[in-house]
Tab-separated table of C-alpha atoms in Angstrom:
chain	number	residue	atom	x	y	z
A	1	MET	CA	-10.252	58.074	29.068
A	2	ASN	CA	-11.792	55.887	31.111
A	3	ASN	CA	-10.831	51.768	31.548
A	4	ASN	CA	-13.940	50.937	30.129
A	5	ASN	CA	-13.141	53.481	27.011
A	6	LEU	CA	-9.824	51.966	26.228
A	7	ASN	CA	-11.660	48.374	27.369
A	8	HIS	CA	-14.146	48.801	24.046
A	9	LEU	CA	-11.960	50.574	21.892
A	10	ARG	CA	-9.426	47.346	21.907
A	11	GLU	CA	-12.557	44.463	21.860
A	12	LEU	CA	-13.818	47.433	18.615
A	13	GLU	CA	-10.060	47.028	17.178
A	14	SER	CA	-9.318	43.408	17.855
A	15	GLU	CA	-12.703	42.357	16.291
A	16	SER	CA	-11.778	44.728	13.340
A	17	ILE	CA	-7.984	43.252	13.241
A	18	PHE	CA	-9.113	39.485	12.904
A	19	ILE	CA	-11.661	40.380	9.911
A	20	ILE	CA	-9.233	41.817	8.026
A	21	ARG	CA	-6.681	38.981	8.351
A	22	GLU	CA	-9.849	36.819	7.513
A	23	VAL	CA	-10.026	38.742	4.443
A	24	ALA	CA	-6.446	37.676	3.139
A	25	ALA	CA	-6.580	34.236	4.223
A	26	GLN	CA	-9.823	33.628	2.532
A	27	PHE	CA	-10.118	35.964	-0.843
A	28	GLU	CA	-7.254	35.796	-3.533
A	29	ASN	CA	-7.485	39.138	-4.433
A	30	PRO	CA	-9.138	42.205	-1.809
A	31	VAL	CA	-8.623	45.513	-2.197
A	32	LEU	CA	-9.258	48.154	0.265
A	33	LEU	CA	-11.235	51.186	-0.668
A	34	PHE	CA	-9.942	53.993	0.492
A	35	SER	CA	-11.772	57.582	0.294
A	36	GLY	CA	-9.349	59.689	2.961
A	37	GLY	CA	-12.280	60.503	5.042
A	38	LYS	CA	-11.668	58.770	8.642
A	39	ASP	CA	-12.913	55.712	8.564
A	40	SER	CA	-11.215	55.003	5.797
A	41	ILE	CA	-7.969	55.760	7.027
A	42	ILE	CA	-8.783	54.264	9.978
A	43	MET	CA	-9.502	51.039	8.868
A	44	PHE	CA	-5.852	51.325	6.949
A	45	TYR	CA	-4.417	51.813	10.133
A	46	LEU	CA	-5.710	48.864	11.147
A	47	ALA	CA	-4.610	47.000	8.544
A	48	ARG	CA	-1.039	48.154	8.418
A	49	LYS	CA	-1.441	46.421	12.120
A	50	ALA	CA	-2.714	43.768	11.430
A	51	PHE	CA	0.255	42.321	9.282
A	52	TRP	CA	2.944	44.399	11.572
A	53	PRO	CA	6.151	44.610	9.875
A	54	ALA	CA	5.375	43.014	7.359
A	55	LYS	CA	3.322	45.249	4.588
A	56	VAL	CA	-0.582	44.958	3.847
A	57	PRO	CA	-0.910	42.055	1.166
A	58	PHE	CA	-3.732	44.080	-0.014
A	59	PRO	CA	-3.828	47.226	-2.807
A	60	LEU	CA	-6.236	50.187	-1.395
A	61	MET	CA	-9.058	51.675	-4.432
A	62	HIS	CA	-9.970	54.883	-4.158
A	63	ILE	CA	-12.951	55.629	-6.826
A	64	ASP	CA	-12.397	59.373	-7.528
A	65	THR	CA	-15.057	61.680	-8.721
A	66	GLY	CA	-13.146	64.297	-10.502
A	67	HIS	CA	-15.086	66.807	-7.943
A	68	ASN	CA	-13.130	65.796	-4.184
A	69	PHE	CA	-11.689	68.100	-1.809
A	70	GLN	CA	-8.002	69.094	-3.003
A	71	GLU	CA	-6.563	68.213	0.782
A	72	THR	CA	-8.309	64.916	0.584
A	73	LEU	CA	-6.455	63.933	-2.770
A	74	ASP	CA	-3.056	65.757	-1.102
A	75	PHE	CA	-3.384	64.004	1.975
A	76	ARG	CA	-3.941	60.424	-0.140
A	77	ASP	CA	-0.766	60.887	-2.438
A	78	GLN	CA	0.708	61.932	1.045
A	79	LEU	CA	-0.403	58.717	3.075
A	80	MET	CA	0.976	56.218	0.227
A	81	GLU	CA	4.216	58.161	0.072
A	82	LYS	CA	4.896	57.715	4.447
A	83	THR	CA	3.750	54.251	4.096
A	84	GLY	CA	5.017	52.759	1.168
A	85	ALA	CA	1.222	51.290	0.148
A	86	GLU	CA	-0.273	50.928	-3.416
A	87	CYS	CA	-3.210	53.243	-4.059
A	88	ILE	CA	-5.232	51.835	-7.270
A	89	VAL	CA	-7.403	55.413	-8.623
A	90	ARG	CA	-10.408	54.988	-10.624
A	91	PHE	CA	-11.672	58.220	-11.887
A	92	VAL	CA	-15.637	58.711	-13.175
A	93	GLN	CA	-14.679	60.719	-15.374
A	94	ASP	CA	-13.432	57.538	-16.901
A	95	THR	CA	-17.103	56.768	-17.195
A	96	ILE	CA	-18.661	59.672	-18.471
A	97	ASP	CA	-15.525	60.180	-21.801
A	98	GLN	CA	-16.890	56.110	-22.789
A	99	GLY	CA	-20.607	56.962	-22.617
A	100	LYS	CA	-21.419	54.607	-19.831
A	101	VAL	CA	-23.349	57.383	-17.779
A	102	VAL	CA	-24.867	60.399	-18.818
A	103	GLU	CA	-23.328	63.515	-15.594
A	104	GLU	CA	-25.740	65.294	-14.679
A	105	LYS	CA	-27.100	69.375	-15.371
A	106	GLY	CA	-27.967	71.627	-13.315
A	107	PRO	CA	-27.449	73.509	-9.503
A	108	ASN	CA	-27.933	70.055	-8.328
A	109	ALA	CA	-26.149	67.784	-10.201
A	110	SER	CA	-23.958	65.510	-8.627
A	111	ARG	CA	-21.053	62.659	-9.466
A	112	ASN	CA	-21.687	60.569	-6.476
A	113	VAL	CA	-24.051	57.803	-7.964
A	114	PHE	CA	-21.940	57.154	-10.852
A	115	GLN	CA	-19.609	56.121	-8.017
A	116	THR	CA	-21.125	52.351	-8.473
A	117	ILE	CA	-20.656	52.213	-11.853
A	118	THR	CA	-16.810	52.650	-12.281
A	119	LEU	CA	-16.599	50.272	-8.978
A	120	LEU	CA	-18.379	47.423	-10.210
A	121	ASP	CA	-16.145	48.216	-14.204
A	122	ALA	CA	-12.789	48.546	-11.704
A	123	ILE	CA	-13.594	45.052	-9.536
A	124	GLU	CA	-14.703	43.111	-12.847
A	125	GLU	CA	-11.235	44.353	-14.628
A	126	LEU	CA	-8.531	44.169	-11.540
A	127	LYS	CA	-11.007	40.486	-11.198
A	128	ILE	CA	-11.469	41.509	-7.141
A	129	ASP	CA	-12.543	39.350	-4.979
A	130	ALA	CA	-13.384	40.971	-1.922
A	131	ALA	CA	-13.833	45.253	-1.095
A	132	LEU	CA	-12.935	46.095	2.342
A	133	GLY	CA	-15.258	49.479	2.764
A	134	GLY	CA	-15.050	51.772	5.868
A	135	GLY	CA	-18.796	51.550	5.804
A	136	ARG	CA	-20.150	50.908	9.695
A	137	ARG	CA	-24.145	50.477	10.904
A	138	ASP	CA	-24.443	53.607	13.176
A	139	GLU	CA	-24.389	55.914	9.484
A	140	GLU	CA	-27.917	54.846	7.848
A	141	LYS	CA	-30.478	52.892	7.738
A	142	ALA	CA	-29.439	50.804	5.418
A	143	ARG	CA	-25.667	50.313	5.880
A	144	ALA	CA	-27.417	49.202	9.684
A	145	LYS	CA	-28.414	46.167	7.503
A	146	GLU	CA	-25.060	44.697	6.000
A	147	ARG	CA	-23.253	41.186	7.504
A	148	PHE	CA	-19.034	41.611	7.915
A	149	PHE	CA	-19.060	39.501	4.590
A	150	SER	CA	-21.641	41.126	2.846
A	151	HIS	CA	-22.621	38.853	-0.798
A	152	ARG	CA	-22.993	40.529	-4.080
A	153	ASP	CA	-23.715	38.394	-6.553
A	154	GLU	CA	-22.082	38.667	-10.337
A	155	PHE	CA	-23.467	41.953	-11.209
A	156	GLY	CA	-21.896	43.196	-8.272
A	157	GLN	CA	-26.001	43.647	-6.945
A	158	TRP	CA	-26.445	43.348	-3.092
A	159	ASP	CA	-30.014	41.527	-1.622
A	160	PRO	CA	-30.501	42.981	2.013
A	161	LYS	CA	-33.442	40.235	1.988
A	162	ASN	CA	-31.002	37.433	0.796
A	163	GLN	CA	-27.475	37.205	3.439
A	164	ARG	CA	-25.915	34.845	5.257
A	165	PRO	CA	-25.698	34.179	8.846
A	166	GLU	CA	-22.855	35.209	11.140
A	167	LEU	CA	-22.511	32.982	14.197
A	168	TRP	CA	-19.437	32.669	16.281
A	169	ASN	CA	-17.252	34.838	14.562
A	170	LEU	CA	-17.505	32.665	11.420
A	171	PHE	CA	-17.157	33.712	8.178
A	172	ASN	CA	-18.418	32.542	4.984
A	173	GLY	CA	-16.700	33.686	2.206
A	174	LYS	CA	-17.170	31.244	-1.088
A	175	LYS	CA	-18.399	32.331	-3.698
A	176	HIS	CA	-19.287	31.375	-8.264
A	177	MET	CA	-17.657	32.804	-10.727
A	178	GLY	CA	-17.873	36.425	-11.203
A	179	GLU	CA	-19.104	37.443	-7.559
A	180	HIS	CA	-17.895	39.474	-5.122
A	181	PHE	CA	-18.071	40.036	-1.654
A	182	ARG	CA	-17.597	43.813	0.429
A	183	VAL	CA	-16.398	43.458	3.717
A	184	PHE	CA	-17.438	45.934	6.627
A	185	PRO	CA	-14.572	45.808	9.667
A	186	LEU	CA	-15.697	48.708	11.229
A	187	SER	CA	-19.664	47.462	11.479
A	188	ASN	CA	-19.529	48.102	14.938
A	189	TRP	CA	-18.177	51.401	15.570
A	190	THR	CA	-19.904	54.421	16.359
A	191	GLU	CA	-18.393	57.947	15.084
A	192	MET	CA	-18.234	58.730	18.505
A	193	ASP	CA	-16.102	55.429	18.349
A	194	VAL	CA	-13.886	56.195	15.426
A	195	TRP	CA	-13.214	59.870	17.025
A	196	GLN	CA	-12.184	58.003	20.930
A	197	TYR	CA	-9.997	55.962	18.675
A	198	ILE	CA	-8.313	58.695	16.383
A	199	PHE	CA	-7.743	60.393	19.768
A	200	MET	CA	-6.038	57.478	21.524
A	201	GLU	CA	-3.897	56.150	18.710
A	202	ASN	CA	-2.980	59.746	17.418
A	203	ILE	CA	-4.139	58.884	14.402
A	204	GLU	CA	-3.508	61.756	11.781
A	205	ILE	CA	-6.322	62.668	9.778
A	206	PRO	CA	-6.781	65.777	6.831
A	207	ASP	CA	-7.382	69.366	8.194
A	208	LEU	CA	-11.042	69.086	6.566
A	209	TYR	CA	-11.643	67.230	10.047
A	210	PHE	CA	-11.197	70.829	12.103
A	211	THR	CA	-12.805	73.959	12.262
A	212	HIS	CA	-11.391	75.942	8.941
A	213	LYS	CA	-12.752	79.541	6.793
A	214	ARG	CA	-14.090	78.342	3.910
A	215	GLU	CA	-16.666	79.388	1.225
A	216	VAL	CA	-19.896	78.076	1.860
A	217	PHE	CA	-23.507	78.016	0.628
A	218	ASN	CA	-26.818	77.304	2.436
A	219	ARG	CA	-29.206	74.973	0.002
A	220	ASP	CA	-32.560	73.564	1.506
A	221	GLY	CA	-30.746	73.529	5.487
A	222	VAL	CA	-27.404	71.999	4.336
A	223	TRP	CA	-24.619	73.874	4.150
A	224	LEU	CA	-21.908	73.213	1.263
A	225	ALA	CA	-18.568	73.463	0.162
A	226	LYS	CA	-18.354	75.956	-2.977
A	227	ALA	CA	-16.163	74.651	-5.727
A	228	PRO	CA	-15.649	75.722	-9.636
A	229	PHE	CA	-18.053	73.798	-10.761
A	230	MET	CA	-21.228	73.790	-8.565
A	231	MET	CA	-23.918	75.896	-10.114
A	232	LEU	CA	-26.166	78.459	-7.451
A	233	LYS	CA	-29.421	78.837	-7.268
A	234	ASP	CA	-30.935	82.464	-7.809
A	235	ASN	CA	-31.716	82.300	-3.455
A	236	GLU	CA	-27.532	80.854	-2.706
A	237	LYS	CA	-25.069	83.220	-1.587
A	238	VAL	CA	-21.402	82.461	-0.613
A	239	GLU	CA	-20.233	83.551	2.211
A	240	VAL	CA	-17.091	82.926	4.706
A	241	ARG	CA	-17.382	80.791	7.322
A	242	ASP	CA	-15.845	78.639	10.270
A	243	VAL	CA	-16.910	75.323	8.948
A	244	ARG	CA	-15.496	71.836	9.343
A	245	CYS	CA	-16.500	67.939	7.668
A	246	ARG	CA	-17.605	65.452	9.973
A	247	THR	CA	-18.128	62.863	7.012
A	248	ILE	CA	-15.362	63.754	3.947
A	249	GLY	CA	-17.027	62.894	0.023
A	250	ASP	CA	-18.061	64.739	-3.526
A	251	ILE	CA	-17.871	67.480	-2.835
A	252	THR	CA	-21.610	67.805	-4.450
A	253	CYS	CA	-23.552	66.263	-1.945
A	254	THR	CA	-20.463	66.680	1.323
A	255	GLY	CA	-22.615	69.203	3.753
A	256	VAL	CA	-20.309	71.072	6.086
A	257	THR	CA	-20.893	71.394	9.653
A	258	LEU	CA	-20.463	75.336	11.375
A	259	SER	CA	-18.069	74.565	14.030
A	260	LYS	CA	-15.480	75.797	16.181
A	261	ALA	CA	-13.982	72.675	17.000
A	262	ASP	CA	-10.187	72.666	16.045
A	263	THR	CA	-9.217	70.244	18.186
A	264	LEU	CA	-9.347	66.654	18.493
A	265	GLU	CA	-11.108	67.012	22.348
A	266	ASP	CA	-13.264	69.435	20.715
A	267	ILE	CA	-14.373	67.046	17.604
A	268	ILE	CA	-15.299	64.342	20.748
A	269	LEU	CA	-17.322	67.156	22.939
A	270	GLU	CA	-19.088	68.674	19.851
A	271	VAL	CA	-20.220	64.746	18.855
A	272	ALA	CA	-21.070	63.943	21.734
A	273	ALA	CA	-23.391	66.791	21.839
A	274	THR	CA	-25.309	67.227	18.100
A	275	ARG	CA	-28.722	65.692	17.991
A	276	VAL	CA	-27.870	65.755	13.874
A	277	THR	CA	-26.421	62.349	12.378
A	278	GLU	CA	-23.127	61.691	11.023
A	279	ARG	CA	-25.067	61.840	6.939
A	280	GLY	CA	-27.213	64.586	8.189
A	281	GLY	CA	-25.585	66.848	5.996
A	282	ARG	CA	-25.292	64.374	3.014
A	283	ALA	CA	-27.457	65.941	0.058
A	284	ASP	CA	-26.955	63.040	-1.615
A	285	ASP	CA	-29.363	60.865	1.142
A	286	LYS	CA	-31.869	63.079	0.504
A	287	ARG	CA	-32.958	62.549	-3.132
A	288	SER	CA	-35.568	59.374	-1.794
A	289	ASP	CA	-36.594	57.960	1.687
A	290	ALA	CA	-34.607	54.749	0.455
A	291	ALA	CA	-31.418	56.551	-2.057
A	292	MET	CA	-28.923	54.669	0.451
A	293	GLU	CA	-30.519	50.924	-0.017
A	294	ASP	CA	-31.475	51.949	-3.840
A	295	ARG	CA	-27.685	52.934	-4.774
A	296	LYS	CA	-26.361	49.210	-2.391
A	297	LYS	CA	-28.554	47.101	-4.210
A	298	GLU	CA	-27.278	48.666	-7.239
A	299	GLY	CA	-23.315	48.173	-5.609
A	300	TYR	CA	-22.640	51.327	-4.061
A	301	PHE	CA	-20.472	51.092	-1.521
């Protein structure tokens, strides 16, 4: 890694740490949204740097769909034990049991969209006034519209046409009762920046990101991991292939990549050569042309 890359990554690191400290300074009850994926791992890593040697002054929160990769949950629990951090977990299953949503049926069923309801309920219950998320502007066109400090109204909804200006690193966290903010410290990072930073800092990540053998099947050009709660269509068959995850979420909508990359160096080379976006394998983004933006308006991450 040359000096230009190192300087670029240190500038991104400094910007993100500044934003995380702004959250601690401006808000009374923030949380850091944690999925066990690489972006939230980096965000937590940066938060630990921001307040070292003190502990991170706010808890983490994981919205568990009940359809997560077990490797993700194991990594989350081990990381919390190792760092002594608090992780609040809220379950989509509870939202279903309370009758607030009706579980989808059929081969394309997913709980991913229900995370919004569970998250908004948790924000109201715990009186959270800021939730830090790992979204990056290069991920998807709706994410590219976000500010660092993204205002949500009293219903938890986002208006992309009514956002506050952010000039000279001045961030406006003023809000009315019942409103909150989503904050995105990694906004200016790219997927390549994330992988190079993980390599530079030697950050531990789940094994799912490295090539491993797994039972998978192909649906509409996307390879999906086989799980007991997933229903196959008549023309789909399960195979054992060498795959890895580029992004980690609910198993039902997280596409895996056929890959031989089993080291960080190999992953960086693979990302540099690919012409498919990181979320190109996310089945939930394919439900409509504006799937992500519609979910974000309703209160999604």
